[in-house]
PDB file of C-alpha atoms in Angstrom:
ATOM      1  CA  UNK E 141     -15.525  -9.858  22.840  1.00 77.00           C
ATOM      2  CA  UNK E 142     -15.599 -13.839  22.331  1.00 90.00           C
ATOM      3  CA  UNK E 143     -13.969 -14.742  19.127  1.00 94.00           C
ATOM      4  CA  UNK E 144     -15.046 -17.929  17.745  1.00 97.00           C
ATOM      5  CA  UNK E 145     -12.381 -20.863  16.334  1.00 97.00           C
ATOM      6  CA  UNK E 146     -13.915 -19.968  13.047  1.00 98.00           C
ATOM      7  CA  UNK E 147     -13.187 -16.274  12.796  1.00 98.00           C
ATOM      8  CA  UNK E 148      -9.976 -16.868  13.880  1.00 98.00           C
ATOM      9  CA  UNK E 149      -9.472 -19.555  11.381  1.00 98.00           C
ATOM     10  CA  UNK E 150     -10.500 -17.208   8.665  1.00 98.00           C
ATOM     11  CA  UNK E 151      -8.519 -14.412  10.024  1.00 98.00           C
ATOM     12  CA  UNK E 152      -5.507 -16.150   9.897  1.00 98.00           C
ATOM     13  CA  UNK E 153      -5.603 -17.250   6.404  1.00 98.00           C
ATOM     14  CA  UNK E 154      -7.022 -14.019   5.098  1.00 98.00           C
ATOM     15  CA  UNK E 155      -4.397 -12.204   7.096  1.00 98.00           C
ATOM     16  CA  UNK E 156      -1.532 -14.378   5.698  1.00 98.00           C
ATOM     17  CA  UNK E 157      -2.850 -13.399   2.339  1.00 98.00           C
ATOM     18  CA  UNK E 158      -3.161  -9.620   3.246  1.00 97.00           C
ATOM     19  CA  UNK E 159       0.298  -9.458   4.451  1.00 98.00           C
ATOM     20  CA  UNK E 160       1.453 -11.403   1.558  1.00 97.00           C
ATOM     21  CA  UNK E 161      -0.132  -9.043  -1.171  1.00 96.00           C
ATOM     22  CA  UNK E 162       0.915  -6.236   0.917  1.00 96.00           C
ATOM     23  CA  UNK E 163       4.465  -7.037   1.093  1.00 96.00           C
ATOM     24  CA  UNK E 164       5.030  -8.013  -2.575  1.00 94.00           C
ATOM     25  CA  UNK E 165       5.934  -4.513  -3.704  1.00 93.00           C
ATOM     26  CA  UNK E 166       8.888  -4.092  -1.175  1.00 95.00           C
ATOM     27  CA  UNK E 167      10.018  -7.548  -1.408  1.00 94.00           C
ATOM     28  CA  UNK E 168      13.688  -7.567  -1.788  1.00 94.00           C
ATOM     29  CA  UNK E 169      14.500  -3.975  -0.840  1.00 95.00           C
ATOM     30  CA  UNK E 170      16.382  -2.476   2.368  1.00 95.00           C
ATOM     31  CA  UNK E 171      13.928   0.089   4.460  1.00 96.00           C
ATOM     32  CA  UNK E 172      15.839   3.043   3.000  1.00 96.00           C
ATOM     33  CA  UNK E 173      15.200   1.739  -0.470  1.00 97.00           C
ATOM     34  CA  UNK E 174      11.424   1.316   0.591  1.00 97.00           C
ATOM     35  CA  UNK E 175      11.599   4.985   2.274  1.00 96.00           C
ATOM     36  CA  UNK E 176      12.727   6.350  -1.039  1.00 97.00           C
ATOM     37  CA  UNK E 177      10.664   4.965  -3.340  1.00 95.00           C
ATOM     38  CA  UNK E 178       7.153   4.736  -1.517  1.00 94.00           C
ATOM     39  CA  UNK E 179       7.622   6.573   1.851  1.00 94.00           C
ATOM     40  CA  UNK E 180       6.170   4.881   4.444  1.00 95.00           C
ATOM     41  CA  UNK E 181       3.947   2.158   2.885  1.00 96.00           C
ATOM     42  CA  UNK E 182       0.209   2.311   4.746  1.00 96.00           C
ATOM     43  CA  UNK E 183      -1.851   0.414   1.961  1.00 94.00           C
ATOM     44  CA  UNK E 184      -1.982  -1.203  -1.419  1.00 92.00           C
ATOM     45  CA  UNK E 185       0.220   0.113  -4.022  1.00 81.00           C
ATOM     46  CA  UNK E 186      -1.345  -1.460  -7.112  1.00 77.00           C
ATOM     47  CA  UNK E 187      -5.042  -2.556  -8.103  1.00 76.00           C
ATOM     48  CA  UNK E 188      -6.565  -5.970  -8.074  1.00 71.00           C
ATOM     49  CA  UNK E 189      -3.176  -7.673  -5.699  1.00 73.00           C
ATOM     50  CA  UNK E 190      -3.396 -11.000  -4.834  1.00 75.00           C
ATOM     51  CA  UNK E 191      -1.400 -13.189  -2.961  1.00 83.00           C
ATOM     52  CA  UNK E 192       1.880 -14.791  -4.201  1.00 91.00           C
ATOM     53  CA  UNK E 193       3.456 -18.109  -3.769  1.00 94.00           C
ATOM     54  CA  UNK E 194       2.882 -17.556   0.080  1.00 97.00           C
ATOM     55  CA  UNK E 195      -0.651 -17.736  -0.617  1.00 97.00           C
ATOM     56  CA  UNK E 196      -0.803 -20.343  -3.215  1.00 96.00           C
ATOM     57  CA  UNK E 197       1.069 -22.764  -1.355  1.00 97.00           C
ATOM     58  CA  UNK E 198      -1.376 -22.206   1.608  1.00 98.00           C
ATOM     59  CA  UNK E 199      -4.160 -22.930  -0.463  1.00 98.00           C
ATOM     60  CA  UNK E 200      -2.541 -25.889  -1.952  1.00 98.00           C
ATOM     61  CA  UNK E 201      -1.721 -27.471   1.286  1.00 98.00           C
ATOM     62  CA  UNK E 202      -5.449 -26.637   2.535  1.00 98.00           C
ATOM     63  CA  UNK E 203      -6.822 -28.720  -0.244  1.00 98.00           C
ATOM     64  CA  UNK E 204      -4.405 -31.530   0.447  1.00 98.00           C
ATOM     65  CA  UNK E 205      -5.344 -31.630   4.208  1.00 98.00           C
ATOM     66  CA  UNK E 206      -9.278 -31.610   2.950  1.00 98.00           C
ATOM     67  CA  UNK E 207      -8.495 -34.504   0.822  1.00 98.00           C
ATOM     68  CA  UNK E 208      -5.875 -36.458   3.163  1.00 98.00           C
ATOM     69  CA  UNK E 209      -6.896 -35.163   6.773  1.00 98.00           C
ATOM     70  CA  UNK E 210      -4.278 -34.751   9.524  1.00 97.00           C
ATOM     71  CA  UNK E 211      -2.634 -38.408   8.663  1.00 97.00           C
ATOM     72  CA  UNK E 212      -1.465 -36.901   5.483  1.00 98.00           C
ATOM     73  CA  UNK E 213       2.563 -38.291   4.745  1.00 98.00           C
ATOM     74  CA  UNK E 214       5.073 -36.899   2.911  1.00 98.00           C
ATOM     75  CA  UNK E 215       4.808 -39.326   0.396  1.00 98.00           C
ATOM     76  CA  UNK E 216       1.436 -38.042  -0.259  1.00 98.00           C
ATOM     77  CA  UNK E 217       2.497 -34.514  -0.590  1.00 98.00           C
ATOM     78  CA  UNK E 218       5.801 -35.305  -2.773  1.00 97.00           C
ATOM     79  CA  UNK E 219       3.189 -37.089  -5.206  1.00 97.00           C
ATOM     80  CA  UNK E 220       1.177 -33.757  -5.638  1.00 96.00           C
ATOM     81  CA  UNK E 221       4.129 -31.679  -6.121  1.00 95.00           C
ATOM     82  CA  UNK E 222       4.648 -33.912  -9.202  1.00 93.00           C
ATOM     83  CA  UNK E 223       1.242 -34.069 -10.226  1.00 92.00           C
ATOM     84  CA  UNK E 224      -0.036 -30.549  -9.368  1.00 92.00           C
ATOM     85  CA  UNK E 225       3.159 -28.333  -9.262  1.00 89.00           C
ATOM     86  CA  UNK E 226       5.355 -29.726 -11.817  1.00 74.00           C
ATOM     87  CA  UNK E 227       4.480 -28.253 -15.265  1.00 63.00           C
ATOM     88  CA  UNK E 228       7.192 -30.082 -17.415  1.00 57.00           C
ATOM     89  CA  UNK E 229       9.177 -26.750 -17.271  1.00 52.00           C
ATOM     90  CA  UNK E 230      12.936 -27.504 -17.116  1.00 50.00           C
ATOM     91  CA  UNK E 231      13.305 -24.701 -14.527  1.00 52.00           C
ATOM     92  CA  UNK E 232      10.400 -24.081 -12.076  1.00 58.00           C
ATOM     93  CA  UNK E 233      10.061 -20.273 -12.020  1.00 59.00           C
ATOM     94  CA  UNK E 234       6.943 -20.095  -9.741  1.00 65.00           C
ATOM     95  CA  UNK E 235       8.379 -19.487  -6.439  1.00 72.00           C
ATOM     96  CA  UNK E 236      11.714 -19.728  -4.692  1.00 82.00           C
ATOM     97  CA  UNK E 237      15.006 -21.691  -4.762  1.00 87.00           C
ATOM     98  CA  UNK E 238      14.034 -24.186  -2.127  1.00 92.00           C
ATOM     99  CA  UNK E 239      10.568 -25.160  -4.527  1.00 93.00           C
ATOM    100  CA  UNK E 240      12.763 -25.179  -7.367  1.00 89.00           C
ATOM    101  CA  UNK E 241      15.350 -27.643  -6.282  1.00 93.00           C
ATOM    102  CA  UNK E 242      12.969 -29.662  -4.311  1.00 95.00           C
ATOM    103  CA  UNK E 243      11.027 -30.092  -7.552  1.00 93.00           C
ATOM    104  CA  UNK E 244      14.132 -30.938  -9.499  1.00 92.00           C
ATOM    105  CA  UNK E 245      15.227 -33.630  -6.504  1.00 95.00           C
ATOM    106  CA  UNK E 246      11.628 -35.260  -7.054  1.00 95.00           C
ATOM    107  CA  UNK E 247      12.196 -35.221 -10.923  1.00 93.00           C
ATOM    108  CA  UNK E 248      15.249 -37.321 -10.204  1.00 94.00           C
ATOM    109  CA  UNK E 249      13.396 -39.880  -8.154  1.00 96.00           C
ATOM    110  CA  UNK E 250      14.641 -38.633  -4.986  1.00 97.00           C
ATOM    111  CA  UNK E 251      11.595 -38.638  -1.949  1.00 97.00           C
ATOM    112  CA  UNK E 252      11.371 -36.914   1.150  1.00 98.00           C
ATOM    113  CA  UNK E 253      13.358 -36.433   3.198  1.00 98.00           C
ATOM    114  CA  UNK E 254      15.855 -36.462   0.672  1.00 98.00           C
ATOM    115  CA  UNK E 255      14.018 -33.913  -1.716  1.00 98.00           C
ATOM    116  CA  UNK E 256      14.180 -31.307   0.775  1.00 98.00           C
ATOM    117  CA  UNK E 257      17.946 -31.685   1.606  1.00 97.00           C
ATOM    118  CA  UNK E 258      19.653 -29.156  -0.868  1.00 96.00           C
ATOM    119  CA  UNK E 259      21.472 -26.022  -0.860  1.00 93.00           C
ATOM    120  CA  UNK E 260      18.307 -23.772   0.221  1.00 94.00           C
ATOM    121  CA  UNK E 261      16.878 -26.293   2.502  1.00 97.00           C
ATOM    122  CA  UNK E 262      16.624 -23.302   5.268  1.00 96.00           C
ATOM    123  CA  UNK E 263      14.645 -20.851   3.196  1.00 97.00           C
ATOM    124  CA  UNK E 264      11.323 -19.272   4.588  1.00 98.00           C
ATOM    125  CA  UNK E 265       9.575 -21.299   1.796  1.00 97.00           C
ATOM    126  CA  UNK E 266       7.649 -23.659   4.438  1.00 98.00           C
ATOM    127  CA  UNK E 267       7.167 -20.973   6.956  1.00 98.00           C
ATOM    128  CA  UNK E 268       5.395 -18.544   4.884  1.00 98.00           C
ATOM    129  CA  UNK E 269       2.576 -21.144   4.423  1.00 98.00           C
ATOM    130  CA  UNK E 270       2.974 -23.182   7.599  1.00 98.00           C
ATOM    131  CA  UNK E 271       0.040 -21.208   9.396  1.00 99.00           C
ATOM    132  CA  UNK E 272      -2.545 -23.844   7.571  1.00 98.00           C
ATOM    133  CA  UNK E 273      -0.963 -26.532   9.656  1.00 98.00           C
ATOM    134  CA  UNK E 274      -1.849 -24.741  12.798  1.00 98.00           C
ATOM    135  CA  UNK E 275      -5.218 -24.092  11.555  1.00 98.00           C
ATOM    136  CA  UNK E 276      -6.176 -28.164  11.257  1.00 98.00           C
ATOM    137  CA  UNK E 277      -4.618 -28.473  14.660  1.00 98.00           C
ATOM    138  CA  UNK E 278      -5.995 -25.635  17.009  1.00 98.00           C
ATOM    139  CA  UNK E 279      -5.176 -26.054  20.672  1.00 98.00           C
ATOM    140  CA  UNK E 280      -2.368 -28.765  19.759  1.00 98.00           C
ATOM    141  CA  UNK E 281       1.069 -26.768  19.029  1.00 98.00           C
ATOM    142  CA  UNK E 282       3.216 -29.786  19.188  1.00 98.00           C
ATOM    143  CA  UNK E 283       0.918 -31.890  16.652  1.00 98.00           C
ATOM    144  CA  UNK E 284       0.747 -28.504  14.575  1.00 98.00           C
ATOM    145  CA  UNK E 285       4.576 -28.342  14.395  1.00 98.00           C
ATOM    146  CA  UNK E 286       4.901 -32.245  13.669  1.00 98.00           C
ATOM    147  CA  UNK E 287       2.369 -31.694  10.933  1.00 98.00           C
ATOM    148  CA  UNK E 288       4.434 -29.089   9.173  1.00 99.00           C
ATOM    149  CA  UNK E 289       7.519 -30.945   9.611  1.00 98.00           C
ATOM    150  CA  UNK E 290       5.828 -34.095   7.873  1.00 98.00           C
ATOM    151  CA  UNK E 291       4.643 -32.146   4.875  1.00 98.00           C
ATOM    152  CA  UNK E 292       7.717 -29.670   4.987  1.00 98.00           C
ATOM    153  CA  UNK E 293      10.308 -32.448   4.672  1.00 98.00           C
ATOM    154  CA  UNK E 294       9.264 -32.617   0.889  1.00 98.00           C
ATOM    155  CA  UNK E 295      11.175 -29.189   0.033  1.00 97.00           C
ATOM    156  CA  UNK E 296      13.042 -28.475   3.454  1.00 98.00           C
ATOM    157  CA  UNK E 297      15.357 -29.257   6.035  1.00 98.00           C
ATOM    158  CA  UNK E 298      16.953 -28.284   9.282  1.00 98.00           C
ATOM    159  CA  UNK E 299      16.117 -24.317   9.806  1.00 98.00           C
ATOM    160  CA  UNK E 300      13.715 -24.421   6.870  1.00 98.00           C
ATOM    161  CA  UNK E 301      11.622 -26.951   8.816  1.00 98.00           C
ATOM    162  CA  UNK E 302      11.941 -25.291  12.232  1.00 98.00           C
ATOM    163  CA  UNK E 303      10.621 -21.936  10.771  1.00 98.00           C
ATOM    164  CA  UNK E 304       7.733 -23.598   9.824  1.00 98.00           C
ATOM    165  CA  UNK E 305       7.537 -25.373  12.766  1.00 99.00           C
ATOM    166  CA  UNK E 306       7.449 -22.335  14.881  1.00 99.00           C
ATOM    167  CA  UNK E 307       4.674 -20.722  12.565  1.00 99.00           C
ATOM    168  CA  UNK E 308       2.239 -23.738  12.912  1.00 99.00           C
ATOM    169  CA  UNK E 309       2.720 -23.964  16.413  1.00 99.00           C
ATOM    170  CA  UNK E 310       1.844 -20.262  17.268  1.00 98.00           C
ATOM    171  CA  UNK E 311      -1.243 -20.581  15.109  1.00 98.00           C
ATOM    172  CA  UNK E 312      -2.451 -23.500  16.745  1.00 98.00           C
ATOM    173  CA  UNK E 313      -1.681 -22.066  20.219  1.00 98.00           C
ATOM    174  CA  UNK E 314      -3.730 -18.759  18.982  1.00 98.00           C
ATOM    175  CA  UNK E 315      -6.689 -20.436  17.632  1.00 98.00           C
ATOM    176  CA  UNK E 316      -7.124 -21.867  21.588  1.00 97.00           C
ATOM    177  CA  UNK E 317      -7.305 -18.287  22.788  1.00 96.00           C
ATOM    178  CA  UNK E 318      -3.438 -17.862  23.764  1.00 97.00           C
ATOM    179  CA  UNK E 319      -2.363 -14.096  23.770  1.00 97.00           C
ATOM    180  CA  UNK E 320       0.853 -12.942  21.739  1.00 97.00           C
ATOM    181  CA  UNK E 321       3.357 -13.991  24.463  1.00 98.00           C
ATOM    182  CA  UNK E 322       1.928 -17.492  24.847  1.00 98.00           C
ATOM    183  CA  UNK E 323       1.873 -17.938  21.186  1.00 98.00           C
ATOM    184  CA  UNK E 324       5.413 -16.767  21.269  1.00 98.00           C
ATOM    185  CA  UNK E 325       6.545 -18.992  23.502  1.00 98.00           C
ATOM    186  CA  UNK E 326       4.700 -22.031  22.396  1.00 98.00           C
ATOM    187  CA  UNK E 327       6.532 -21.600  18.928  1.00 98.00           C
ATOM    188  CA  UNK E 328      10.031 -21.085  20.778  1.00 98.00           C
ATOM    189  CA  UNK E 329       9.157 -24.230  22.526  1.00 98.00           C
ATOM    190  CA  UNK E 330       8.613 -26.175  19.246  1.00 98.00           C
ATOM    191  CA  UNK E 331      12.347 -26.013  17.819  1.00 98.00           C
ATOM    192  CA  UNK E 332      15.274 -27.162  19.113  1.00 98.00           C
ATOM    193  CA  UNK E 333      16.764 -24.522  21.866  1.00 98.00           C
ATOM    194  CA  UNK E 334      20.239 -24.739  20.150  1.00 98.00           C
ATOM    195  CA  UNK E 335      19.035 -23.926  16.780  1.00 98.00           C
ATOM    196  CA  UNK E 336      19.600 -20.694  14.719  1.00 98.00           C
ATOM    197  CA  UNK E 337      15.826 -20.041  14.472  1.00 98.00           C
ATOM    198  CA  UNK E 338      15.102 -20.343  18.338  1.00 98.00           C
ATOM    199  CA  UNK E 339      18.302 -17.735  18.729  1.00 98.00           C
ATOM    200  CA  UNK E 340      16.568 -15.201  15.916  1.00 98.00           C
ATOM    201  CA  UNK E 341      13.119 -15.662  17.692  1.00 98.00           C
ATOM    202  CA  UNK E 342      14.254 -14.759  21.138  1.00 98.00           C
ATOM    203  CA  UNK E 343      16.412 -11.777  19.816  1.00 98.00           C
ATOM    204  CA  UNK E 344      13.401 -10.538  17.775  1.00 98.00           C
ATOM    205  CA  UNK E 345      11.133 -11.013  20.667  1.00 98.00           C
ATOM    206  CA  UNK E 346      13.323  -9.414  23.029  1.00 98.00           C
ATOM    207  CA  UNK E 347      14.273  -6.660  20.643  1.00 98.00           C
ATOM    208  CA  UNK E 348      10.493  -6.117  19.690  1.00 98.00           C
ATOM    209  CA  UNK E 349       9.673  -5.763  23.731  1.00 98.00           C
ATOM    210  CA  UNK E 350      12.350  -3.212  24.245  1.00 98.00           C
ATOM    211  CA  UNK E 351      11.618  -0.837  21.386  1.00 98.00           C
ATOM    212  CA  UNK E 352       7.858  -1.363  21.141  1.00 98.00           C
ATOM    213  CA  UNK E 353       6.559   1.145  18.489  1.00 95.00           C
ATOM    214  CA  UNK E 354       9.682   3.415  18.570  1.00 97.00           C
ATOM    215  CA  UNK E 355      11.287   4.872  15.424  1.00 96.00           C
ATOM    216  CA  UNK E 356      14.118   2.336  16.250  1.00 98.00           C
ATOM    217  CA  UNK E 357      12.228  -0.560  15.834  1.00 98.00           C
ATOM    218  CA  UNK E 358      12.909  -1.341  12.435  1.00 98.00           C
ATOM    219  CA  UNK E 359      16.760  -0.052  12.905  1.00 97.00           C
ATOM    220  CA  UNK E 360      17.107  -2.198  15.396  1.00 98.00           C
ATOM    221  CA  UNK E 361      15.480  -5.503  14.233  1.00 98.00           C
ATOM    222  CA  UNK E 362      17.486  -4.998  11.089  1.00 96.00           C
ATOM    223  CA  UNK E 363      20.640  -4.426  12.693  1.00 96.00           C
ATOM    224  CA  UNK E 364      20.469  -7.534  15.047  1.00 97.00           C
ATOM    225  CA  UNK E 365      18.944 -10.145  12.307  1.00 98.00           C
ATOM    226  CA  UNK E 366      19.625  -9.562   9.121  1.00 97.00           C
ATOM    227  CA  UNK E 367      22.433 -10.910   7.281  1.00 93.00           C
ATOM    228  CA  UNK E 368      23.116  -8.030   4.846  1.00 87.00           C
ATOM    229  CA  UNK E 369      26.192  -9.929   3.120  1.00 87.00           C
ATOM    230  CA  UNK E 370      23.767 -12.291   1.965  1.00 84.00           C
ATOM    231  CA  UNK E 371      22.076 -11.308  -1.337  1.00 83.00           C
ATOM    232  CA  UNK E 372      18.587 -13.102  -0.603  1.00 84.00           C
ATOM    233  CA  UNK E 373      16.248 -12.369   2.063  1.00 87.00           C
ATOM    234  CA  UNK E 374      14.446 -15.659   2.187  1.00 94.00           C
ATOM    235  CA  UNK E 375      16.313 -17.189   5.435  1.00 97.00           C
ATOM    236  CA  UNK E 376      13.877 -18.894   7.433  1.00 98.00           C
ATOM    237  CA  UNK E 377      15.525 -18.025  10.921  1.00 98.00           C
ATOM    238  CA  UNK E 378      16.010 -14.490   9.720  1.00 98.00           C
ATOM    239  CA  UNK E 379      12.069 -14.131   8.349  1.00 98.00           C
ATOM    240  CA  UNK E 380      10.788 -15.642  11.364  1.00 98.00           C
ATOM    241  CA  UNK E 381      12.670 -13.883  14.021  1.00 98.00           C
ATOM    242  CA  UNK E 382      11.567 -10.753  12.256  1.00 98.00           C
ATOM    243  CA  UNK E 383       8.249 -11.544  12.279  1.00 98.00           C
ATOM    244  CA  UNK E 384       8.030 -12.216  15.952  1.00 98.00           C
ATOM    245  CA  UNK E 385       9.915  -9.417  16.903  1.00 98.00           C
ATOM    246  CA  UNK E 386       7.490  -7.131  15.241  1.00 98.00           C
ATOM    247  CA  UNK E 387       4.538  -9.098  16.773  1.00 98.00           C
ATOM    248  CA  UNK E 388       5.913  -8.516  20.318  1.00 98.00           C
ATOM    249  CA  UNK E 389       6.677  -4.900  19.539  1.00 98.00           C
ATOM    250  CA  UNK E 390       3.102  -4.145  18.603  1.00 98.00           C
ATOM    251  CA  UNK E 391       1.380  -6.944  20.841  1.00 97.00           C
ATOM    252  CA  UNK E 392       0.219  -8.606  17.485  1.00 98.00           C
ATOM    253  CA  UNK E 393      -2.023  -5.322  16.353  1.00 98.00           C
ATOM    254  CA  UNK E 394      -2.848  -6.437  13.103  1.00 98.00           C
ATOM    255  CA  UNK E 395      -2.573  -3.404  11.014  1.00 98.00           C
ATOM    256  CA  UNK E 396       0.634  -2.097  12.679  1.00 98.00           C
ATOM    257  CA  UNK E 397       2.429  -5.522  12.617  1.00 98.00           C
ATOM    258  CA  UNK E 398       1.651  -6.015   8.729  1.00 98.00           C
ATOM    259  CA  UNK E 399       2.415  -2.457   7.771  1.00 98.00           C
ATOM    260  CA  UNK E 400       5.958  -2.575   9.768  1.00 98.00           C
ATOM    261  CA  UNK E 401       6.904  -6.089   8.184  1.00 98.00           C
ATOM    262  CA  UNK E 402       6.000  -4.463   4.753  1.00 97.00           C
ATOM    263  CA  UNK E 403       8.272  -1.470   5.771  1.00 98.00           C
ATOM    264  CA  UNK E 404      11.079  -3.419   6.987  1.00 97.00           C
ATOM    265  CA  UNK E 405      12.730  -4.907   3.925  1.00 96.00           C
ATOM    266  CA  UNK E 406      13.825  -8.205   3.078  1.00 96.00           C
ATOM    267  CA  UNK E 407      11.255 -10.829   2.354  1.00 97.00           C
ATOM    268  CA  UNK E 408       8.966  -8.479   3.010  1.00 97.00           C
ATOM    269  CA  UNK E 409       5.783 -10.778   1.566  1.00 97.00           C
ATOM    270  CA  UNK E 410       6.577 -13.753   4.006  1.00 98.00           C
ATOM    271  CA  UNK E 411       7.226 -11.584   7.030  1.00 98.00           C
ATOM    272  CA  UNK E 412       4.101  -9.731   6.557  1.00 98.00           C
ATOM    273  CA  UNK E 413       2.265 -13.124   5.775  1.00 98.00           C
ATOM    274  CA  UNK E 414       3.693 -14.588   9.006  1.00 98.00           C
ATOM    275  CA  UNK E 415       2.516 -11.535  10.873  1.00 98.00           C
ATOM    276  CA  UNK E 416      -1.065 -11.692   9.233  1.00 98.00           C
ATOM    277  CA  UNK E 417      -1.656 -14.859   9.956  1.00 98.00           C
ATOM    278  CA  UNK E 418      -0.555 -15.047  13.779  1.00 98.00           C
ATOM    279  CA  UNK E 419      -2.300 -11.682  14.430  1.00 98.00           C
ATOM    280  CA  UNK E 420      -5.299 -13.006  12.362  1.00 98.00           C
ATOM    281  CA  UNK E 421      -5.514 -16.267  14.572  1.00 98.00           C
ATOM    282  CA  UNK E 422      -5.220 -14.123  17.687  1.00 98.00           C
ATOM    283  CA  UNK E 423      -7.940 -11.946  17.198  1.00 98.00           C
ATOM    284  CA  UNK E 424     -10.163 -13.176  14.346  1.00 98.00           C
ATOM    285  CA  UNK E 425     -11.146 -11.507  10.885  1.00 98.00           C
ATOM    286  CA  UNK E 426     -12.799  -8.617  12.080  1.00 98.00           C
ATOM    287  CA  UNK E 427      -9.543  -6.984  12.964  1.00 98.00           C
ATOM    288  CA  UNK E 428      -8.453  -6.926   9.364  1.00 98.00           C
ATOM    289  CA  UNK E 429      -9.569  -3.410   7.523  1.00 97.00           C
ATOM    290  CA  UNK E 430     -12.384  -4.283   5.542  1.00 96.00           C
ATOM    291  CA  UNK E 431     -10.995  -2.352   2.277  1.00 95.00           C
ATOM    292  CA  UNK E 432      -7.782  -4.961   2.570  1.00 96.00           C
ATOM    293  CA  UNK E 433      -9.880  -7.502   2.749  1.00 96.00           C
ATOM    294  CA  UNK E 434     -12.083  -6.427  -0.502  1.00 94.00           C
ATOM    295  CA  UNK E 435      -8.665  -5.856  -1.922  1.00 93.00           C
ATOM    296  CA  UNK E 436      -7.553  -9.439  -2.206  1.00 93.00           C
ATOM    297  CA  UNK E 437      -8.205 -11.215  -5.383  1.00 89.00           C
ATOM    298  CA  UNK E 438      -8.372 -14.770  -6.225  1.00 94.00           C
ATOM    299  CA  UNK E 439      -4.942 -16.357  -6.729  1.00 94.00           C
ATOM    300  CA  UNK E 440      -3.447 -16.555 -10.336  1.00 91.00           C
ATOM    301  CA  UNK E 441      -2.125 -19.880 -10.338  1.00 91.00           C
ATOM    302  CA  UNK E 442       1.243 -18.787 -11.141  1.00 88.00           C
ATOM    303  CA  UNK E 443       2.929 -20.920  -8.933  1.00 90.00           C
ATOM    304  CA  UNK E 444       0.334 -23.644  -8.896  1.00 93.00           C
ATOM    305  CA  UNK E 445      -1.927 -23.968 -11.419  1.00 90.00           C
ATOM    306  CA  UNK E 446      -4.612 -26.299  -9.398  1.00 93.00           C
ATOM    307  CA  UNK E 447      -5.592 -23.786  -7.060  1.00 95.00           C
ATOM    308  CA  UNK E 448      -5.777 -20.862  -9.559  1.00 94.00           C
ATOM    309  CA  UNK E 449      -8.966 -18.886  -8.898  1.00 95.00           C
ATOM    310  CA  UNK E 450      -9.287 -19.565  -5.063  1.00 96.00           C
ATOM    311  CA  UNK E 451      -9.394 -17.048  -2.502  1.00 96.00           C
ATOM    312  CA  UNK E 452      -8.456 -17.160   1.189  1.00 97.00           C
ATOM    313  CA  UNK E 453     -12.120 -18.340   2.126  1.00 98.00           C
ATOM    314  CA  UNK E 454     -11.695 -21.634   0.080  1.00 98.00           C
ATOM    315  CA  UNK E 455      -8.749 -22.218   2.259  1.00 98.00           C
ATOM    316  CA  UNK E 456     -10.900 -21.761   5.386  1.00 98.00           C
ATOM    317  CA  UNK E 457     -13.543 -24.024   4.007  1.00 98.00           C
ATOM    318  CA  UNK E 458     -11.158 -26.570   3.373  1.00 98.00           C
ATOM    319  CA  UNK E 459      -9.676 -26.213   6.985  1.00 98.00           C
ATOM    320  CA  UNK E 460     -13.355 -26.439   8.537  1.00 98.00           C
ATOM    321  CA  UNK E 461     -13.925 -29.618   6.567  1.00 98.00           C
ATOM    322  CA  UNK E 462     -10.836 -31.168   8.151  1.00 98.00           C
ATOM    323  CA  UNK E 463     -11.918 -30.146  11.556  1.00 97.00           C
ATOM    324  CA  UNK E 464     -15.328 -31.084  10.951  1.00 92.00           C
ATOM    325  CA  UNK E 465     -14.476 -34.813   9.520  1.00 87.00           C
ATOM    326  CA  UNK E 466     -12.106 -34.992  12.647  1.00 75.00           C
ATOM    327  CA  UNK E 467     -15.011 -34.264  15.068  1.00 67.00           C
ATOM    328  CA  UNK E 468     -17.227 -36.631  13.328  1.00 64.00           C
ATOM    329  CA  UNK E 469     -15.536 -39.136  12.150  1.00 60.00           C
ATOM    330  CA  UNK E 470     -17.004 -38.926   8.560  1.00 58.00           C
TER     331      UNK E 470
END
């Protein structure tokens, strides 16, 4: 079956939102805690679940890309962080440490890349929403990674940037008809070979291939990649490595990949969002169960008030507007 690029773009953005919402209830737990509390999570646990910060930042960047196009700069993004995200609160509580610290730096007058150079610059806060940069550069993974880096330096540096670059490159490759292994290889090629992110991705993919859909998949991925001594699960190399390991194990099957991510623990909403975004780009929106699509409501604007009321479909429309503008020169 031929899958159109439009279906792949919609699949990536809706897949991200579905993974984000499904994983929100298990975020921060261990596999054992998830099992004790829920059994194996196979579906939504609450009514009316919408995407969290992962989805809201994706929609935020889709809107900025529609406004500025692919020539958007870090300065453009920084201005909108201050105008659209900062709400005069002394402490920003909408997302993670990386976003709060970046806003603090911006409020103090620091501008990118300095704004993204802080104690939590390695978080997965860029990787969680980087699929949108791949969506506007289909078939151009290097350019997608560069765009993620340009926009992401407002809030991240080093390994935090590499995680986002890897996801953006994988989605860009998937939108052009790559298979799961080609997408993973493209993602790996987008980051420095000696980086922690590259090491975790290689370990994850190799472990996923070795284990497949076996009962040892989650324990082995957890054992090899999770830094249990670190209390927060938002490490970009860890989250991206786990996501690509899951995708490798299931050959990017949408349902199995997302559910494994949800049941694995740590930063489950982001790991599942990455799995959903890449799998959706590989296979199109038709692989996402209809009842899951129906379950996703509009985002609330808890993190970014300007996107309140939007759904992933609005994000897809903004991406398609960027692509149309690029083709027509309008």
